[in-house]
Coordinates of N, CA and C and ligand atoms in Angstrom, one line a residue:
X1 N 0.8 -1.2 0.0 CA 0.0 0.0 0.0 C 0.9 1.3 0.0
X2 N 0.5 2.3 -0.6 CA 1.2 3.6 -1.0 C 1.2 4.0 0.2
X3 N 2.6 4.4 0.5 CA 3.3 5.6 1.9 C 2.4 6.6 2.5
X4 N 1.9 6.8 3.7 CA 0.8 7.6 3.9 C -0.7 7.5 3.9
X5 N -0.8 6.2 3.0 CA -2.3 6.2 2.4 C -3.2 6.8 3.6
X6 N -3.7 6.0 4.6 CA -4.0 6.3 5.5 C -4.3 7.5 5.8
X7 N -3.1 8.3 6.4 CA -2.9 9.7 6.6 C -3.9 10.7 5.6
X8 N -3.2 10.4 4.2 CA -4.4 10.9 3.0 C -5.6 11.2 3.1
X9 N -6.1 9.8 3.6 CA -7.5 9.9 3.3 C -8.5 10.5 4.9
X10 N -7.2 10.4 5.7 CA -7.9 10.8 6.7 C -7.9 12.6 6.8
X11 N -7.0 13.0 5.8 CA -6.5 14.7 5.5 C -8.1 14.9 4.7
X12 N -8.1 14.0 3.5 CA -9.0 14.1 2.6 C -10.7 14.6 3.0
X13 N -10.8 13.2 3.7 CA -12.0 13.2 4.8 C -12.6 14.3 5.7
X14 N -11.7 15.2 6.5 CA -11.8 16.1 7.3 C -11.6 17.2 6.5
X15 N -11.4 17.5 5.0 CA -11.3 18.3 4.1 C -10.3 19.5 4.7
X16 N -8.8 18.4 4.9 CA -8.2 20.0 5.7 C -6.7 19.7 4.4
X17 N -7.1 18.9 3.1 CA -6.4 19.1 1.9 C -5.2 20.9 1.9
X18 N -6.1 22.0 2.3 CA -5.3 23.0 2.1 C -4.6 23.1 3.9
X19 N -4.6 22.6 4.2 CA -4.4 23.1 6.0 C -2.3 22.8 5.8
X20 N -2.3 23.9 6.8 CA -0.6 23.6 6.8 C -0.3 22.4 7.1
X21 N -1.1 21.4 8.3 CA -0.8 20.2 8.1 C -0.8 18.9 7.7
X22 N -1.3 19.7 6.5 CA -0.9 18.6 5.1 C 0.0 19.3 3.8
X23 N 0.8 19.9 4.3 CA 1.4 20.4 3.5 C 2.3 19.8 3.0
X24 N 3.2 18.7 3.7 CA 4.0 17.8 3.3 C 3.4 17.0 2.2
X25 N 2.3 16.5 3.2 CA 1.3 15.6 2.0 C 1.3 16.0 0.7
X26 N 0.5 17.0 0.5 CA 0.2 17.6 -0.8 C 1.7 17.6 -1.5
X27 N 2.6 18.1 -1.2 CA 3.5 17.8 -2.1 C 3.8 16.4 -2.6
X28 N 3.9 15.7 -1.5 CA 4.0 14.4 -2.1 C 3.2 13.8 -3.0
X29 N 2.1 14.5 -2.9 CA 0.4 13.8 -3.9 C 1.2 14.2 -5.5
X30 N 1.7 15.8 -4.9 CA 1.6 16.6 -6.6 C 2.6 15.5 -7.0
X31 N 4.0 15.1 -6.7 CA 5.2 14.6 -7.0 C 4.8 13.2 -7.7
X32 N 3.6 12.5 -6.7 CA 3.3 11.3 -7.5 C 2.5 11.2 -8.5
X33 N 1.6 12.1 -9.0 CA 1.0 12.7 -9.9 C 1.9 13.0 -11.2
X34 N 3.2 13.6 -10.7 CA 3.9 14.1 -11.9 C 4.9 12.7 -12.1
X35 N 5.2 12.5 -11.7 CA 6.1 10.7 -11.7 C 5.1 9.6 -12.5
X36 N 3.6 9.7 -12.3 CA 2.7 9.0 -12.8 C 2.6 9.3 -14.1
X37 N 2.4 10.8 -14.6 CA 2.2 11.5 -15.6 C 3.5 10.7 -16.8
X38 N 4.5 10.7 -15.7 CA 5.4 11.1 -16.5 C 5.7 9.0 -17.5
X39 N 5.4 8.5 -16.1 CA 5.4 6.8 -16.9 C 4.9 7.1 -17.5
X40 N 3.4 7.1 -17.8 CA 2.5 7.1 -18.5 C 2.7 7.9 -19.9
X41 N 3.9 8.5 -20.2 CA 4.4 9.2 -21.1 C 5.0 8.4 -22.3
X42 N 6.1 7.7 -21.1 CA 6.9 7.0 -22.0 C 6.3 5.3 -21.9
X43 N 5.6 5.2 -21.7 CA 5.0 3.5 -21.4 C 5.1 3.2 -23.0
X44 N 5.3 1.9 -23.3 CA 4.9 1.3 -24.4 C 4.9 -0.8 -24.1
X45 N 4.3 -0.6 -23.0 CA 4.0 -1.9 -22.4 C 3.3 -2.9 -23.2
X46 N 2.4 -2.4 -23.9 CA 1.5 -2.7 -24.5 C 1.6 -2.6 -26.2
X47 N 0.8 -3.5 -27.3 CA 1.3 -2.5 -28.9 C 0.0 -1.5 -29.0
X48 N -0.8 -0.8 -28.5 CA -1.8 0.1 -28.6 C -0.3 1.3 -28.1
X49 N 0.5 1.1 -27.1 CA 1.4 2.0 -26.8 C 2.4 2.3 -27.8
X50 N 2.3 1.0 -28.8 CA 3.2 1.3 -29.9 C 2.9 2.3 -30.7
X51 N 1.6 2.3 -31.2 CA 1.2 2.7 -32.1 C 0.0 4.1 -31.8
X52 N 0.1 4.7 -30.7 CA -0.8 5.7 -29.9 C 0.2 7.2 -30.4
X53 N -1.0 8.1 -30.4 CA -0.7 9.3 -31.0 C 0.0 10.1 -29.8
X54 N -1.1 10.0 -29.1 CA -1.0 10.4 -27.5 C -1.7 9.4 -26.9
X55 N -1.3 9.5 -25.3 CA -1.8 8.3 -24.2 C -2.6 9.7 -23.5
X56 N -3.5 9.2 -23.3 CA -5.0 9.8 -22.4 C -4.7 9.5 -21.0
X57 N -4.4 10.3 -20.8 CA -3.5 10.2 -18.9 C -5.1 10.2 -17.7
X58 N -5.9 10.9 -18.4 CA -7.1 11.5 -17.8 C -7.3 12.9 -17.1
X59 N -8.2 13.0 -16.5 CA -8.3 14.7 -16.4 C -9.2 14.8 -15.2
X60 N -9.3 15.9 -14.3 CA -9.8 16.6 -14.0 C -9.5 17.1 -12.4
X61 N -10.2 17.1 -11.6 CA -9.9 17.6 -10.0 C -8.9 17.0 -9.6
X62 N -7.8 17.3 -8.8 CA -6.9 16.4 -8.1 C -7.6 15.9 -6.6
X63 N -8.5 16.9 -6.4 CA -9.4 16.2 -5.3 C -10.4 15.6 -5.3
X64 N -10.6 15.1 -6.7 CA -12.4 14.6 -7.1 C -12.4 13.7 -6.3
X65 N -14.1 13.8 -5.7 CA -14.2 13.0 -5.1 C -15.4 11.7 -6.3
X66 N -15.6 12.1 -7.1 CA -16.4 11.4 -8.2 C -15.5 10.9 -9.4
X67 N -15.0 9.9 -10.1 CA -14.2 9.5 -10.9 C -15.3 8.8 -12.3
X68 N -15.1 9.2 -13.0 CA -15.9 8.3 -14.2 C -14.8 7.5 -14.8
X69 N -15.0 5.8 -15.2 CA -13.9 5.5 -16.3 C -14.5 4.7 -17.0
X70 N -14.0 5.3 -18.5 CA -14.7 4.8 -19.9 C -13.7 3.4 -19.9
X71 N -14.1 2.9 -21.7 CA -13.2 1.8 -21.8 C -11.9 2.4 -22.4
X72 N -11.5 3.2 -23.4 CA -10.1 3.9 -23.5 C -10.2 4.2 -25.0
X73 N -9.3 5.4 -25.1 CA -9.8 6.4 -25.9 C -9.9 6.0 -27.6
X74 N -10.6 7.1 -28.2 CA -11.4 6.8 -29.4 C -10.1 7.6 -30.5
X75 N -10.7 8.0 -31.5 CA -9.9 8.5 -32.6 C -9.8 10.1 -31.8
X76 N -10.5 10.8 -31.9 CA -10.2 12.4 -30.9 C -9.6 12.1 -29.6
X77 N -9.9 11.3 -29.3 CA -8.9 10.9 -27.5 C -7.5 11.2 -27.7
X78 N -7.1 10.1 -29.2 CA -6.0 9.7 -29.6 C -5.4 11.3 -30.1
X79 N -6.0 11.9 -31.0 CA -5.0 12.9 -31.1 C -5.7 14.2 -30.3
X80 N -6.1 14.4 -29.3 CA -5.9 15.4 -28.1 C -5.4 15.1 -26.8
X81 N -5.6 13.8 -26.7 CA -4.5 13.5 -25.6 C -5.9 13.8 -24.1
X82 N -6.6 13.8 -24.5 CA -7.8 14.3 -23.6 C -9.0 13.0 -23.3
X83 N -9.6 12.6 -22.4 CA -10.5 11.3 -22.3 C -12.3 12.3 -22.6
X84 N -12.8 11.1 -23.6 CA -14.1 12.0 -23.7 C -14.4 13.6 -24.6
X85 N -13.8 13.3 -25.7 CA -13.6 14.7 -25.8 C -14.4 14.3 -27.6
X86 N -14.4 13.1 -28.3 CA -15.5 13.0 -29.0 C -17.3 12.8 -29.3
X87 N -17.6 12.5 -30.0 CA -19.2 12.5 -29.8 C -20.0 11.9 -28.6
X88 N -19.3 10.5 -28.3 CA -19.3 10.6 -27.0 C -19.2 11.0 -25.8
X89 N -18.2 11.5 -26.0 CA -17.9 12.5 -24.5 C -18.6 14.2 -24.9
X90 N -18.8 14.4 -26.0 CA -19.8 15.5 -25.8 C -21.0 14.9 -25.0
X91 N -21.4 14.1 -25.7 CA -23.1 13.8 -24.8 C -22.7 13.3 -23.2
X92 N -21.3 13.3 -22.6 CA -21.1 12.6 -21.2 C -20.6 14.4 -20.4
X93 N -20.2 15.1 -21.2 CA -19.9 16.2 -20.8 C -21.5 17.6 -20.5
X94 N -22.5 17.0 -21.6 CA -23.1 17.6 -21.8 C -24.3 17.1 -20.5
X95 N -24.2 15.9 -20.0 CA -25.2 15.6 -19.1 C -24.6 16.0 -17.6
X96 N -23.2 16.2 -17.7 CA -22.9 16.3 -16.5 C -23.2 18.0 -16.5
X97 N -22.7 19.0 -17.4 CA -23.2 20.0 -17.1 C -24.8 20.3 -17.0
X98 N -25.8 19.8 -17.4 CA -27.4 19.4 -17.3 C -27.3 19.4 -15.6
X99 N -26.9 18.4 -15.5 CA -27.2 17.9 -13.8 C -26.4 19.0 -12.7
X100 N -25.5 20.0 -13.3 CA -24.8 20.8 -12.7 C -23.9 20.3 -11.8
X101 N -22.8 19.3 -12.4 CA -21.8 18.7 -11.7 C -21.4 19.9 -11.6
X102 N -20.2 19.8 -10.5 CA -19.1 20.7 -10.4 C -17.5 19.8 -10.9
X103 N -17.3 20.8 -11.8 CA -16.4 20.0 -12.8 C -15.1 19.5 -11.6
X104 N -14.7 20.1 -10.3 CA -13.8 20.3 -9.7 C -13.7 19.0 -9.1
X105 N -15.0 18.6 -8.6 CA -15.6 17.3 -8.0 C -15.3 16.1 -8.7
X106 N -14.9 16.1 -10.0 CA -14.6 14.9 -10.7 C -13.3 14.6 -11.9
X107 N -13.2 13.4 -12.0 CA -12.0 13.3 -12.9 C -12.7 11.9 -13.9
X108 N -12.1 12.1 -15.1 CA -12.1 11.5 -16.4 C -11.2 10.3 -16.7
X109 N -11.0 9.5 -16.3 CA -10.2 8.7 -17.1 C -11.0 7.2 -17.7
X110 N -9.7 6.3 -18.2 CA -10.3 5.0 -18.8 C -9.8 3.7 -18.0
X111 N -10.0 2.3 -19.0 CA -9.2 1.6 -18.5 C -8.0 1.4 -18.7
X112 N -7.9 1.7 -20.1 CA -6.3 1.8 -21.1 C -6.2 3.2 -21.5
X113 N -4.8 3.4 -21.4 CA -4.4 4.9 -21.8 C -4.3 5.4 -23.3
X114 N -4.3 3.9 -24.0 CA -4.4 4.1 -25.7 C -4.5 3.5 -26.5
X115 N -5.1 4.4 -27.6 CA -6.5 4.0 -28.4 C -6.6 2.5 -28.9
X116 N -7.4 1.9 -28.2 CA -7.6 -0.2 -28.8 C -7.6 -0.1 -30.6
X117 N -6.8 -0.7 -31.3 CA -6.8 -0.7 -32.2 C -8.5 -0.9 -33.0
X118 N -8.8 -0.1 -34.3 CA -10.3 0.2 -34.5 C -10.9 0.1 -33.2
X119 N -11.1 0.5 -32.2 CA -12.1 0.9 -31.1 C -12.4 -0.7 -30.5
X120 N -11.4 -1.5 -30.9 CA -12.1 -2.7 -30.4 C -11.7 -3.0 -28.8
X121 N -12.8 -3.9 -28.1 CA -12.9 -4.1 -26.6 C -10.8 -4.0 -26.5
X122 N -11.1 -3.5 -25.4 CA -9.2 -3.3 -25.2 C -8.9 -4.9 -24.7
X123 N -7.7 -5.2 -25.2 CA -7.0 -6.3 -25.2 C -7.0 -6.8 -23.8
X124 N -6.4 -8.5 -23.5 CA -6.6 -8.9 -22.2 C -5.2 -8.2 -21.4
X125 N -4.0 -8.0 -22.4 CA -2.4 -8.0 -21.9 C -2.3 -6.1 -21.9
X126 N -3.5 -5.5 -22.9 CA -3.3 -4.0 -22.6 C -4.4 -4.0 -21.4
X127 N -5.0 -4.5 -21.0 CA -5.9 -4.4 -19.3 C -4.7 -4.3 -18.5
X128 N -4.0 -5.5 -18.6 CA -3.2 -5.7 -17.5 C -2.1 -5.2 -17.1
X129 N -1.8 -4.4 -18.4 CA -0.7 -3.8 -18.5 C -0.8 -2.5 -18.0
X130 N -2.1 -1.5 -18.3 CA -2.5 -0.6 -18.3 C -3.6 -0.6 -16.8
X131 N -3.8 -1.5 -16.2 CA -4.9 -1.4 -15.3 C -4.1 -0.7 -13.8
X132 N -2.6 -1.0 -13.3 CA -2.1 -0.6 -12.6 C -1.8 0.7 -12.7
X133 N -1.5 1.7 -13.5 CA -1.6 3.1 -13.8 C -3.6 3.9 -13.0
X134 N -4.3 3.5 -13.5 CA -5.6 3.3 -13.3 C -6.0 3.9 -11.8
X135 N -5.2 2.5 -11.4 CA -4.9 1.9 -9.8 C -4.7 2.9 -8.8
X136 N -3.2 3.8 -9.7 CA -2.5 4.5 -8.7 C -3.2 5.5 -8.2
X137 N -4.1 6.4 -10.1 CA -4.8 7.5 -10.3 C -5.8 7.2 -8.9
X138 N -6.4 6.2 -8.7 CA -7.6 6.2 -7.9 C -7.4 6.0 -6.2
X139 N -5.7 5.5 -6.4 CA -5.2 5.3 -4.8 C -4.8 7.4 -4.1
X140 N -4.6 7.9 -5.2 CA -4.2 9.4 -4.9 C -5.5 9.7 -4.7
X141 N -6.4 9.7 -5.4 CA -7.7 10.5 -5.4 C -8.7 9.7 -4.0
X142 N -8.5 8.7 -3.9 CA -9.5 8.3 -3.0 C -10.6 8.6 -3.1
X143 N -11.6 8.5 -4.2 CA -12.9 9.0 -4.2 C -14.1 8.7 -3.4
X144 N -14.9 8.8 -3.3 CA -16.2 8.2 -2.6 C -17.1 7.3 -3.7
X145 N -16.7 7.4 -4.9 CA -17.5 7.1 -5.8 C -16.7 6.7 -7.1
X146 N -16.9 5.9 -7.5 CA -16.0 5.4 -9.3 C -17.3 4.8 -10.1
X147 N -17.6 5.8 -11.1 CA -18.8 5.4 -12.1 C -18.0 5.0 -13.4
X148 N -18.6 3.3 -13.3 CA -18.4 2.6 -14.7 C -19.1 2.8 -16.0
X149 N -18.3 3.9 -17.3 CA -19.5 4.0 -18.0 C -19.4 2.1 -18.8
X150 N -20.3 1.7 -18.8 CA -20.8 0.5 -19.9 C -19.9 -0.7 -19.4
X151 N -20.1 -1.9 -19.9 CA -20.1 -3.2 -19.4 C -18.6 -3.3 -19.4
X152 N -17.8 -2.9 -20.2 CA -16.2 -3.4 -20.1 C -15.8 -2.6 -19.0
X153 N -15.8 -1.8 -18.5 CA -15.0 -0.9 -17.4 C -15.8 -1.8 -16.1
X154 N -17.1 -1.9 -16.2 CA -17.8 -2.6 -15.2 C -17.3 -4.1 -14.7
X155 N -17.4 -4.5 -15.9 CA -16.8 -6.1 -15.9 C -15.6 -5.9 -15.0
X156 N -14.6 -5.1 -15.7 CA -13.5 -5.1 -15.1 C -13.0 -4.9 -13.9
X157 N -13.6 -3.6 -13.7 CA -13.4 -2.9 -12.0 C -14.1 -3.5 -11.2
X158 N -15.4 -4.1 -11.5 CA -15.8 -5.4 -10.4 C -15.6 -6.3 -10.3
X159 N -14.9 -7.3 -11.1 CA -15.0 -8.4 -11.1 C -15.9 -9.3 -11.6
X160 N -17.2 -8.8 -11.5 CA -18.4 -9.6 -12.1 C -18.7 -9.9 -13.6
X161 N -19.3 -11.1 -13.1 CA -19.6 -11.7 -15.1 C -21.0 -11.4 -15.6
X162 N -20.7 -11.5 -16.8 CA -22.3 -11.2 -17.3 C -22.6 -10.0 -17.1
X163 N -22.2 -8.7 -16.6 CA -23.2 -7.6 -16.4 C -24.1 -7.3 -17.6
X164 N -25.2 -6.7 -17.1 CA -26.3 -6.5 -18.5 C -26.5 -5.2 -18.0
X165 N -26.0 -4.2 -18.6 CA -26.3 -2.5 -18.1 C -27.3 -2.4 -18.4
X166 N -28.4 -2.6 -19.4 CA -29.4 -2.1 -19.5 C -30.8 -2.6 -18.6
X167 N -30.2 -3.6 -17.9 CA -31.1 -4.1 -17.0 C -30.1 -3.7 -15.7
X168 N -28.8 -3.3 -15.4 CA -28.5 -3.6 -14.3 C -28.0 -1.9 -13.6
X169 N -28.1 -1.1 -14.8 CA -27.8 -0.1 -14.6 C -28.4 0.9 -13.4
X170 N -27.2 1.3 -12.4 CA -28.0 2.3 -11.6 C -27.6 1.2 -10.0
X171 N -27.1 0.5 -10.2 CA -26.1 -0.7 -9.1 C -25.5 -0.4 -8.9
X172 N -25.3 -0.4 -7.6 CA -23.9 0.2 -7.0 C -23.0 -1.2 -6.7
X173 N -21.9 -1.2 -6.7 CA -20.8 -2.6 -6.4 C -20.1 -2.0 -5.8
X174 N -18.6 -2.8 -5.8 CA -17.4 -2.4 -5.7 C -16.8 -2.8 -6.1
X175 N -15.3 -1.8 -6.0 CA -13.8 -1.7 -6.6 C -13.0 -1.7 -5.2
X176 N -12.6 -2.7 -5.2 CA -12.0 -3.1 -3.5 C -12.6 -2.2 -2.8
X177 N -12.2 -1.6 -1.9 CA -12.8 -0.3 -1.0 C -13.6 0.8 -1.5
X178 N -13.7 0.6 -2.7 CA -14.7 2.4 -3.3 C -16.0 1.4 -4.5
X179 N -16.6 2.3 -3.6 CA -17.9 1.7 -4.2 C -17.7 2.0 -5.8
X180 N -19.0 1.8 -6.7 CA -18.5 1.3 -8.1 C -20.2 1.5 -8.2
X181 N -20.6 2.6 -9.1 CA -22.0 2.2 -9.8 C -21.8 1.8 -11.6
X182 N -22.7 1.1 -12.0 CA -22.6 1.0 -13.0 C -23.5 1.3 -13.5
X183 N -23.0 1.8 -14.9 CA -23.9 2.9 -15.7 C -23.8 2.5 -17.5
X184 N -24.5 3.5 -18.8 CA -24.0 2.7 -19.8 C -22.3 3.7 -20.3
X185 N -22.1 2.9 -21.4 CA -21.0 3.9 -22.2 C -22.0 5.1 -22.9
X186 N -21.4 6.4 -22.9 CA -22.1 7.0 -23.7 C -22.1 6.6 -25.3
X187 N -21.0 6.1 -25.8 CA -21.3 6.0 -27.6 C -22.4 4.9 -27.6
X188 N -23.1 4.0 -26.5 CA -24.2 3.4 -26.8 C -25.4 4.0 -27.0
X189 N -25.5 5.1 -25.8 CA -26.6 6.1 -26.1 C -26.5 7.2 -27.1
X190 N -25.4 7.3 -28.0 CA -25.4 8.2 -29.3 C -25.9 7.1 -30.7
X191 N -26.1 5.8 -30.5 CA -26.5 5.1 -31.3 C -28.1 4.7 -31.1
X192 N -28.7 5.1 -32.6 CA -30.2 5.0 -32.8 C -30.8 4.3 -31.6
X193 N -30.3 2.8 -31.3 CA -30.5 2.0 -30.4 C -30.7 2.2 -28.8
X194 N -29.8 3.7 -28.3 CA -29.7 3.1 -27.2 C -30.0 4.7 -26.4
X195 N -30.3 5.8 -27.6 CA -31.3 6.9 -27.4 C -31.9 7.0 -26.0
X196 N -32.7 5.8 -26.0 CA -33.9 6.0 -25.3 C -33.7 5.9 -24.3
X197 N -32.8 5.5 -24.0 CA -31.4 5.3 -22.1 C -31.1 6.4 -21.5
X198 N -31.2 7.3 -22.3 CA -30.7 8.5 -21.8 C -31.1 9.5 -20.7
X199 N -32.7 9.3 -20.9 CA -33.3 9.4 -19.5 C -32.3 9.0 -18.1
X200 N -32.1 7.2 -18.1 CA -31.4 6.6 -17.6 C -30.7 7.2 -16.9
X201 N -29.6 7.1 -17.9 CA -28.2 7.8 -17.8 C -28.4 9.0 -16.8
X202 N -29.0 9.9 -17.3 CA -29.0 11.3 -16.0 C -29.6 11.1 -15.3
X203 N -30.5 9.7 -15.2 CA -31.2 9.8 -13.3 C -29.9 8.9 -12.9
X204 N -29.5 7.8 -13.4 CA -27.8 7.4 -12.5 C -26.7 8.5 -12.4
X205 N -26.7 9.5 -12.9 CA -25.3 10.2 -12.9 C -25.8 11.1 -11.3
X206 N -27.0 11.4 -11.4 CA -28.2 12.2 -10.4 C -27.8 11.1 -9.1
X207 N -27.8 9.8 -9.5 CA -27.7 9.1 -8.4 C -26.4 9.3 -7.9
X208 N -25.2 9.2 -8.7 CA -23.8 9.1 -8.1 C -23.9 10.6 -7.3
X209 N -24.1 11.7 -8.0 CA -23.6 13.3 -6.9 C -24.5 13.1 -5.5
X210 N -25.9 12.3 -5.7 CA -26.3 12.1 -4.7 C -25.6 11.3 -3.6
X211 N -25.0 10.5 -4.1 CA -23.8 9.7 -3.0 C -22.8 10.4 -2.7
X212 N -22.2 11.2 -3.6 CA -21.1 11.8 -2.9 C -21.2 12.8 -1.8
X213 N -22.8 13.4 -2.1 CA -22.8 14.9 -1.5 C -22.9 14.5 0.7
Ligands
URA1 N1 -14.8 6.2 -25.2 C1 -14.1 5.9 -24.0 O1 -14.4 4.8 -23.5 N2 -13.2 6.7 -23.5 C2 -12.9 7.9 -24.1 O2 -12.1 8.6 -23.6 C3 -13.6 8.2 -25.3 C4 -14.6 7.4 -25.8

């Protein structure tokens, strides 16, 4: 277990993040943040690492307490270097501002840092390869909450077989110690088919702020 963990989350918890005495802390958070960044730069563990434009590090609050993670990035992921930032992630960006997330409260990432060759389900050796980076993002953040969009990130981060999002969606699980709801991928609900979810989708996303708050 990571140096301090503990400590962290007990800084985190009492929300005394800015207090002088966590001041050591925080530096240490920023340091492993940028050490993470920086693997994650040069990784090529994987051949999606071979052949990636940019690796999708992920984004958002260093203190989110809400984490979304997709399956890993698409053609625009690939060359902005950004998670969610295609047609998909417009309609995932676009419901969170709907519901009036607070962008500060959450972070973006996937399961793999880069792009599955044609978009296909990410490989069993880039999971494994890529799943410990993941790991670390969510051992710093310590969220209260990790929303799985769609069955591969779900499958994964729980462990469970068979998930059926469209019946199961709106379940909360777990990811060792941090709960886990599962929810769909947005590029399902940008397809003719899966439209009509979308309701769904923002009474679950409604569900997760309601857990964190
Ligand atoms: N789909 C994903 O799963 N992740 C992204 O970042 C973009 C699309």
């Amino acid at each position: 277990m990571e140096e301090n963990y503990f400590y962290k989350k007990w800084i985190k918890w009492n929300g005394l993040e800015f207090s002088p005495l966590n001041r050591i802390s925080v530096t240490d958070t920023q340091s492993e943040w940028e050490t993470l960044r920086e693997e994650v730069s040069r990784c090529r563990a994987c051949l999606y690492g071979t052949k990636r434009l940019h690796p999708v590090f992920g984004e958002g609050g260093s203190t989110a307490s809400l984490v979304f993670v997709g399956e890993g990035p698409g053609r625009e992921e690939d060359e902005t270097g950004r998670p969610f930032v295609g047609r998909a992630g417009r309609l995932l960006r676009q419901v969170l501002e709907e519901t009036g997330t607070d962008l500060s409260q959450i972070y973006i990432a996937n399961i793999v840092k880069c792009r599955p060759f044609n978009n296909e389900n990410p490989r069993e050796e880039a999971v494994k390869a890529c799943l410990p980076y993941l790991e670390r993002q969510l051992n710093l953040l310590s969220p209260r909450l990790i929303v799985a969009l769609g069955k591969v990130p779900g499958t994964i981060l729980s462990g469970e077989k068979e998930i059926k999002i469209t019946r199961e969606h709106g379940r909360i699980t777990r990811h060792g110690e941090f709960p886990l709801l599962l929810t769909f991928h947005p590029s399902f609900l940008i397809r003719p088919n899966g439209a009509s979810f979308i309701p769904s989708f923002k009474e679950d996303i409604r569900k997760a702020l309601d857990f964190i708050r």
